[in-house]
mmCIF file of C-alpha atoms and ligand atoms in Angstrom:
data_model
loop_
_atom_site.group_PDB
_atom_site.id
_atom_site.type_symbol
_atom_site.label_atom_id
_atom_site.label_comp_id
_atom_site.label_asym_id
_atom_site.label_seq_id
_atom_site.Cartn_x
_atom_site.Cartn_y
_atom_site.Cartn_z
ATOM 1 C CA MET M 1 0.016 0.004 0.014
ATOM 2 C CA ILE M 2 1.355 3.362 -0.928
ATOM 3 C CA ILE M 3 0.638 6.101 1.741
ATOM 4 C CA LEU M 4 -0.208 9.405 0.234
ATOM 5 C CA LYS M 5 0.690 12.368 2.477
ATOM 6 C CA SER M 6 -1.942 14.866 3.513
ATOM 7 C CA GLN M 7 -1.265 18.675 3.822
ATOM 8 C CA ARG M 8 -1.019 18.127 7.553
ATOM 9 C CA ASP M 9 1.492 15.294 7.127
ATOM 10 C CA LEU M 10 3.523 17.560 4.909
ATOM 11 C CA GLU M 11 3.574 20.290 7.466
ATOM 12 C CA LEU M 12 5.414 17.862 9.691
ATOM 13 C CA MET M 13 7.513 16.069 7.021
ATOM 14 C CA ARG M 14 8.811 19.227 5.208
ATOM 15 C CA PRO M 15 10.800 20.307 8.336
ATOM 16 C CA ALA M 16 11.989 16.731 8.916
ATOM 17 C CA CYS M 17 13.488 16.607 5.464
ATOM 18 C CA ALA M 18 14.871 20.127 5.718
ATOM 19 C CA VAL M 19 16.746 19.216 8.867
ATOM 20 C CA THR M 20 18.071 16.030 7.129
ATOM 21 C CA GLY M 21 19.320 18.075 4.176
ATOM 22 C CA GLN M 22 20.891 20.530 6.618
ATOM 23 C CA VAL M 23 22.726 17.727 8.466
ATOM 24 C CA LEU M 24 24.035 16.316 5.226
ATOM 25 C CA ASN M 25 25.406 19.794 4.268
ATOM 26 C CA GLU M 26 27.147 20.157 7.592
ATOM 27 C CA ILE M 27 28.726 16.542 7.373
ATOM 28 C CA ALA M 28 29.816 17.239 3.832
ATOM 29 C CA ALA M 29 31.491 20.417 4.752
ATOM 30 C CA PHE M 30 33.275 18.627 7.657
ATOM 31 C CA ILE M 31 34.980 16.066 5.449
ATOM 32 C CA LYS M 32 38.744 16.441 5.141
ATOM 33 C CA PRO M 33 41.768 14.076 4.864
ATOM 34 C CA GLY M 34 42.918 12.452 8.022
ATOM 35 C CA LEU M 35 39.444 12.051 9.696
ATOM 36 C CA THR M 36 38.381 8.521 10.510
ATOM 37 C CA THR M 37 34.953 7.525 9.403
ATOM 38 C CA ARG M 38 34.090 7.080 13.102
ATOM 39 C CA GLN M 39 34.900 10.799 13.646
ATOM 40 C CA VAL M 40 32.624 11.633 10.767
ATOM 41 C CA ASP M 41 29.768 9.562 12.286
ATOM 42 C CA GLU M 42 30.320 11.124 15.736
ATOM 43 C CA PHE M 43 30.159 14.572 14.227
ATOM 44 C CA ALA M 44 26.957 13.597 12.363
ATOM 45 C CA ALA M 45 25.378 12.311 15.602
ATOM 46 C CA ALA M 46 26.091 15.641 17.230
ATOM 47 C CA CYS M 47 24.631 17.538 14.212
ATOM 48 C CA ILE M 48 21.497 15.442 14.291
ATOM 49 C CA LYS M 49 21.075 16.014 18.008
ATOM 50 C CA SER M 50 21.789 19.770 17.808
ATOM 51 C CA HIS M 51 18.714 20.037 15.253
ATOM 52 C CA GLY M 52 16.562 18.036 17.766
ATOM 53 C CA GLY M 53 16.325 14.938 15.490
ATOM 54 C CA LYS M 54 17.159 11.235 15.834
ATOM 55 C CA SER M 55 19.024 9.070 13.456
ATOM 56 C CA ALA M 56 16.715 6.906 11.371
ATOM 57 C CA PHE M 57 19.473 4.428 10.852
ATOM 58 C CA LEU M 58 20.752 3.696 14.477
ATOM 59 C CA GLY M 59 19.076 0.454 15.473
ATOM 60 C CA TYR M 60 17.254 -0.079 12.225
ATOM 61 C CA ARG M 61 17.680 -3.856 11.696
ATOM 62 C CA LYS M 62 20.382 -3.574 14.362
ATOM 63 C CA TYR M 63 22.473 -1.121 12.216
ATOM 64 C CA PRO M 64 24.961 0.198 14.793
ATOM 65 C CA HIS M 65 25.865 3.751 13.464
ATOM 66 C CA HIS M 66 24.126 7.118 12.933
ATOM 67 C CA THR M 67 24.987 7.446 9.226
ATOM 68 C CA CYS M 68 26.274 5.344 6.395
ATOM 69 C CA ILE M 69 29.770 6.260 5.256
ATOM 70 C CA SER M 70 30.952 4.418 2.109
ATOM 71 C CA VAL M 71 34.414 4.992 0.691
ATOM 72 C CA ASN M 72 35.612 4.455 -2.920
ATOM 73 C CA ASP M 73 34.447 0.893 -3.944
ATOM 74 C CA GLU M 74 31.927 0.859 -1.126
ATOM 75 C CA VAL M 75 28.498 1.433 -2.509
ATOM 76 C CA VAL M 76 26.241 1.918 0.491
ATOM 77 C CA HIS M 77 25.820 1.017 4.098
ATOM 78 C CA GLY M 78 29.551 1.583 4.924
ATOM 79 C CA MET M 79 30.196 1.219 8.678
ATOM 80 C CA ALA M 80 31.981 3.826 10.606
ATOM 81 C CA GLY M 81 35.359 2.682 12.051
ATOM 82 C CA ASN M 82 39.063 3.331 12.211
ATOM 83 C CA ARG M 83 39.510 3.898 8.493
ATOM 84 C CA GLU M 84 41.217 7.136 7.758
ATOM 85 C CA LEU M 85 39.886 9.221 4.872
ATOM 86 C CA LEU M 86 42.706 10.020 2.374
ATOM 87 C CA PHE M 87 43.193 12.846 -0.105
ATOM 88 C CA GLY M 88 41.709 11.664 -3.325
ATOM 89 C CA ASP M 89 39.100 9.233 -1.807
ATOM 90 C CA ILE M 90 35.488 9.600 -2.551
ATOM 91 C CA VAL M 91 32.968 9.095 0.271
ATOM 92 C CA SER M 92 29.250 8.682 0.046
ATOM 93 C CA LEU M 93 27.379 10.077 2.992
ATOM 94 C CA ASP M 94 23.861 8.866 3.637
ATOM 95 C CA VAL M 95 21.766 10.591 6.300
ATOM 96 C CA GLY M 96 18.279 9.702 7.666
ATOM 97 C CA VAL M 97 16.708 11.800 10.379
ATOM 98 C CA ILE M 98 13.435 11.318 12.334
ATOM 99 C CA TYR M 99 11.869 14.618 13.297
ATOM 100 C CA ASN M 100 8.244 15.434 13.910
ATOM 101 C CA GLY M 101 7.524 11.684 13.543
ATOM 102 C CA PHE M 102 8.724 11.716 9.882
ATOM 103 C CA VAL M 103 11.821 10.557 8.180
ATOM 104 C CA GLY M 104 13.995 12.488 5.723
ATOM 105 C CA ASP M 105 16.498 10.385 3.683
ATOM 106 C CA THR M 106 19.284 11.983 1.600
ATOM 107 C CA ALA M 107 22.724 11.124 0.451
ATOM 108 C CA ARG M 108 25.626 12.657 -1.473
ATOM 109 C CA THR M 109 29.176 11.580 -2.605
ATOM 110 C CA VAL M 110 31.997 14.078 -2.024
ATOM 111 C CA ALA M 111 35.758 14.028 -2.738
ATOM 112 C CA VAL M 112 38.163 14.094 0.127
ATOM 113 C CA GLY M 113 40.168 17.200 -0.557
ATOM 114 C CA GLY M 114 40.190 16.432 -4.260
ATOM 115 C CA CYS M 115 39.933 13.426 -6.585
ATOM 116 C CA GLY M 116 40.812 12.027 -9.951
ATOM 117 C CA VAL M 117 38.998 12.770 -13.296
ATOM 118 C CA LEU M 118 37.115 9.376 -13.404
ATOM 119 C CA ALA M 119 35.878 9.768 -9.782
ATOM 120 C CA GLN M 120 34.678 13.315 -10.496
ATOM 121 C CA GLN M 121 32.884 12.189 -13.641
ATOM 122 C CA LEU M 122 31.285 9.329 -11.688
ATOM 123 C CA MET M 123 30.003 11.768 -9.119
ATOM 124 C CA ASP M 124 28.780 14.228 -11.696
ATOM 125 C CA VAL M 125 26.984 11.547 -13.738
ATOM 126 C CA THR M 126 25.382 10.076 -10.546
ATOM 127 C CA GLU M 127 24.133 13.529 -9.318
ATOM 128 C CA ARG M 128 22.715 14.385 -12.656
ATOM 129 C CA ALA M 129 21.069 11.007 -13.002
ATOM 130 C CA LEU M 130 19.295 11.803 -9.701
ATOM 131 C CA TYR M 131 17.877 15.077 -11.184
ATOM 132 C CA GLU M 132 16.822 13.293 -14.423
ATOM 133 C CA GLY M 133 14.936 10.893 -12.141
ATOM 134 C CA ILE M 134 13.418 13.734 -10.195
ATOM 135 C CA ALA M 135 12.345 15.499 -13.338
ATOM 136 C CA ALA M 136 10.372 12.405 -14.284
ATOM 137 C CA ALA M 137 8.655 12.293 -10.964
ATOM 138 C CA VAL M 138 5.294 13.943 -12.059
ATOM 139 C CA PRO M 139 1.777 12.663 -11.990
ATOM 140 C CA GLY M 140 0.796 10.716 -15.170
ATOM 141 C CA ASN M 141 4.201 9.028 -15.169
ATOM 142 C CA ARG M 142 4.934 5.731 -13.500
ATOM 143 C CA VAL M 143 7.732 4.624 -11.182
ATOM 144 C CA THR M 144 9.357 2.974 -14.325
ATOM 145 C CA ASP M 145 9.655 6.423 -15.865
ATOM 146 C CA ILE M 146 11.929 7.523 -12.975
ATOM 147 C CA SER M 147 13.876 4.261 -13.221
ATOM 148 C CA ARG M 148 14.245 4.645 -17.007
ATOM 149 C CA ALA M 149 15.361 8.301 -16.753
ATOM 150 C CA VAL M 150 18.066 7.352 -14.294
ATOM 151 C CA GLN M 151 19.224 4.130 -16.055
ATOM 152 C CA LYS M 152 19.325 5.820 -19.506
ATOM 153 C CA TYR M 153 21.461 8.682 -18.240
ATOM 154 C CA VAL M 154 23.924 6.552 -16.374
ATOM 155 C CA GLU M 155 24.413 3.907 -19.079
ATOM 156 C CA SER M 156 24.715 6.432 -21.892
ATOM 157 C CA ASN M 157 27.656 7.849 -19.900
ATOM 158 C CA GLY M 158 29.275 4.513 -19.683
ATOM 159 C CA PHE M 159 28.556 3.593 -16.094
ATOM 160 C CA SER M 160 26.235 1.091 -14.503
ATOM 161 C CA VAL M 161 23.391 1.073 -11.935
ATOM 162 C CA VAL M 162 23.232 -1.235 -9.065
ATOM 163 C CA ARG M 163 20.350 -3.661 -9.121
ATOM 164 C CA GLU M 164 20.218 -5.115 -5.621
ATOM 165 C CA PHE M 165 19.415 -1.859 -3.768
ATOM 166 C CA VAL M 166 16.652 0.509 -4.743
ATOM 167 C CA GLY M 167 14.902 3.725 -3.823
ATOM 168 C CA HIS M 168 11.647 3.718 -1.939
ATOM 169 C CA GLY M 169 8.659 5.473 -0.536
ATOM 170 C CA VAL M 170 9.512 7.346 2.675
ATOM 171 C CA GLY M 171 7.305 8.881 5.422
ATOM 172 C CA ARG M 172 6.591 7.910 9.029
ATOM 173 C CA SER M 173 8.747 4.878 8.170
ATOM 174 C CA MET M 174 12.072 5.051 6.380
ATOM 175 C CA HIS M 175 11.096 2.404 3.904
ATOM 176 C CA GLU M 176 7.550 2.450 2.514
ATOM 177 C CA GLU M 177 6.148 1.223 -0.795
ATOM 178 C CA PRO M 178 6.668 1.550 -3.586
ATOM 179 C CA GLN M 179 10.328 0.481 -4.476
ATOM 180 C CA VAL M 180 11.988 2.870 -6.861
ATOM 181 C CA PRO M 181 14.661 0.899 -8.788
ATOM 182 C CA ASN M 182 17.391 2.646 -10.787
ATOM 183 C CA PHE M 183 16.755 0.264 -13.724
ATOM 184 C CA VAL M 184 13.459 -0.511 -15.531
ATOM 185 C CA ASP M 185 11.646 -3.284 -13.563
ATOM 186 C CA PRO M 186 8.250 -4.019 -14.876
ATOM 187 C CA LYS M 187 7.154 -4.899 -11.365
ATOM 188 C CA SER M 188 7.612 -1.337 -10.219
ATOM 189 C CA ASN M 189 5.204 0.428 -12.580
ATOM 190 C CA GLN M 190 2.939 2.136 -10.102
ATOM 191 C CA LYS M 191 1.350 5.293 -11.226
ATOM 192 C CA LEU M 192 2.744 8.508 -9.540
ATOM 193 C CA ARG M 193 0.192 10.579 -7.676
ATOM 194 C CA PRO M 194 0.354 13.909 -5.835
ATOM 195 C CA GLY M 195 1.072 13.288 -2.083
ATOM 196 C CA MET M 196 3.610 10.382 -2.799
ATOM 197 C CA THR M 197 6.961 10.988 -1.159
ATOM 198 C CA LEU M 198 9.857 9.035 -2.703
ATOM 199 C CA ALA M 199 13.503 8.516 -1.902
ATOM 200 C CA ILE M 200 15.166 8.558 -5.366
ATOM 201 C CA GLU M 201 18.680 7.296 -5.021
ATOM 202 C CA PRO M 202 20.906 6.213 -7.947
ATOM 203 C CA MET M 203 23.825 4.001 -6.847
ATOM 204 C CA VAL M 204 26.239 4.108 -9.730
ATOM 205 C CA ASN M 205 29.323 1.967 -10.348
ATOM 206 C CA ALA M 206 32.241 3.030 -12.612
ATOM 207 C CA GLY M 207 32.620 -0.618 -13.688
ATOM 208 C CA ARG M 208 30.237 -3.549 -13.607
ATOM 209 C CA PRO M 209 26.927 -3.426 -11.817
ATOM 210 C CA ALA M 210 27.416 -6.365 -9.565
ATOM 211 C CA VAL M 211 27.989 -5.948 -5.896
ATOM 212 C CA LYS M 212 28.633 -8.079 -2.791
ATOM 213 C CA ILE M 213 28.095 -7.703 0.964
ATOM 214 C CA LEU M 214 31.208 -7.854 3.283
ATOM 215 C CA LYS M 215 31.410 -10.147 6.302
ATOM 216 C CA ASP M 216 30.297 -7.310 8.605
ATOM 217 C CA GLY M 217 26.763 -8.066 7.143
ATOM 218 C CA TRP M 218 26.219 -4.499 5.992
ATOM 219 C CA THR M 219 28.930 -2.927 3.851
ATOM 220 C CA VAL M 220 28.132 -3.218 0.086
ATOM 221 C CA VAL M 221 31.085 -3.076 -2.227
ATOM 222 C CA THR M 222 31.459 -3.396 -6.057
ATOM 223 C CA GLN M 223 32.481 -6.879 -7.045
ATOM 224 C CA ASP M 224 35.050 -5.614 -9.575
ATOM 225 C CA GLY M 225 36.618 -3.174 -7.099
ATOM 226 C CA SER M 226 35.487 -0.172 -9.170
ATOM 227 C CA LEU M 227 34.447 3.182 -7.607
ATOM 228 C CA SER M 228 30.820 3.839 -6.703
ATOM 229 C CA ALA M 229 28.753 6.928 -6.059
ATOM 230 C CA HIS M 230 25.333 7.601 -4.453
ATOM 231 C CA PHE M 231 23.041 10.646 -4.532
ATOM 232 C CA GLU M 232 19.690 10.646 -2.896
ATOM 233 C CA HIS M 233 16.853 13.024 -2.288
ATOM 234 C CA THR M 234 13.371 12.679 -0.591
ATOM 235 C CA VAL M 235 10.909 14.063 -3.152
ATOM 236 C CA LEU M 236 7.267 14.969 -3.088
ATOM 237 C CA ILE M 237 5.054 14.361 -6.120
ATOM 238 C CA THR M 238 2.836 17.432 -6.632
ATOM 239 C CA GLU M 239 0.298 18.443 -9.295
ATOM 240 C CA SER M 240 3.052 20.188 -11.036
ATOM 241 C CA GLU M 241 6.820 20.021 -10.621
ATOM 242 C CA PRO M 242 8.368 17.706 -7.957
ATOM 243 C CA GLU M 243 9.358 19.288 -4.627
ATOM 244 C CA ILE M 244 12.747 18.323 -3.309
ATOM 245 C CA LEU M 245 12.117 18.055 0.383
ATOM 246 C CA THR M 246 15.659 17.333 1.479
ATOM 247 C CA TRP M 247 16.786 20.481 -0.333
ATOM 248 C CA PRO M 248 14.769 23.263 1.101
ATOM 249 C CA ALA M 249 15.205 25.482 -1.869
ATOM 250 C CA LYS M 250 13.369 24.787 -5.071
ATOM 251 C CA MET M 251 15.372 22.975 -7.866
ATOM 252 C CA PRO M 252 17.682 25.589 -9.385
ATOM 253 C CA SER M 253 16.837 26.283 -12.999
ATOM 254 C CA SER M 254 20.395 25.309 -13.938
ATOM 255 C CA LEU M 255 19.618 21.679 -12.821
ATOM 256 C CA LYS M 256 16.208 21.546 -14.479
ATOM 257 C CA VAL M 257 15.727 19.051 -17.305
ATOM 258 C CA SER M 258 13.137 19.583 -19.955
HETATM 259 N N1 MF3 F 1 19.372 5.356 3.993
HETATM 260 C C1 MF3 F 1 19.426 4.082 3.332
HETATM 261 C C2 MF3 F 1 18.491 4.226 2.160
HETATM 262 O O1 MF3 F 1 18.707 5.114 1.404
HETATM 263 C C3 MF3 F 1 19.070 3.034 4.263
HETATM 264 C C4 MF3 F 1 20.072 2.773 5.352
HETATM 265 S S1 MF3 F 1 19.667 1.476 6.254
HETATM 266 C C5 MF3 F 1 20.789 1.376 7.496
HETATM 267 O O2 MF3 F 1 17.621 3.600 2.049
HETATM 268 F F1 MF3 F 1 20.394 0.478 8.305
HETATM 269 F F2 MF3 F 1 21.958 1.107 6.945
HETATM 270 F F3 MF3 F 1 21.014 2.531 8.088
HETATM 271 CO CO1 CO F 2 19.535 7.017 2.349
HETATM 272 CO CO1 CO F 3 16.869 5.733 0.868
#
């Protein structure tokens, strides 16, 4: 069942998503060479707390950290620890915050200090793929139209989309129906309707699409060791253009796709 959000729900969910976006901005600005991923997660925990929120990840299926921090070939669900961030690494930061009883979910990949040309291209293509997907998130379209927009953009740029992990509805729970795959899956063809709130989140590999899960039971890495990037926003379907809830400002016209 897909839960449509009422105006009253949205009055609560908009601030939840705005706080989540703000936390991600603060963490992204904090990233620098020499920090351990544990220090990043501790900083994130303090940010979330300072905004009056709670991590949506901590304790979710026994996940033990406040955020997901995935470095280089790590795709998603990277676990905070003693690993030091090095100049040239790319790091995917995924933040989920519970606030007002609603969840915001947003992610971004950033370079640590700087990075190589391929890594930069991968991040650019993944971010742009997210906006291609968002632009397709309009009533009259189906979930598959979002999926197709993402997949087409990624593959036409020579990269690949992960199949095993997908976007999702989001609201009072972090994961609601429907699933929002980053590839065309005929099973995910629900009609988009105003009031639906979706986490659209391309996970893109520089090499092959295949992934595996490490022995810690969480960390997802590319099977071929290639770099991976992840961008995510929580988006509201409206009667007209989509509203990016985890980015309090409206979509800048420079990022709009026709
Ligand atoms: N935020 C992730 C997503 O985008 C889910 C993380 S689950 C966790 O759907 F347990 F790893 F936190
Ligand atoms: Co997320
Ligand atoms: Co998500």
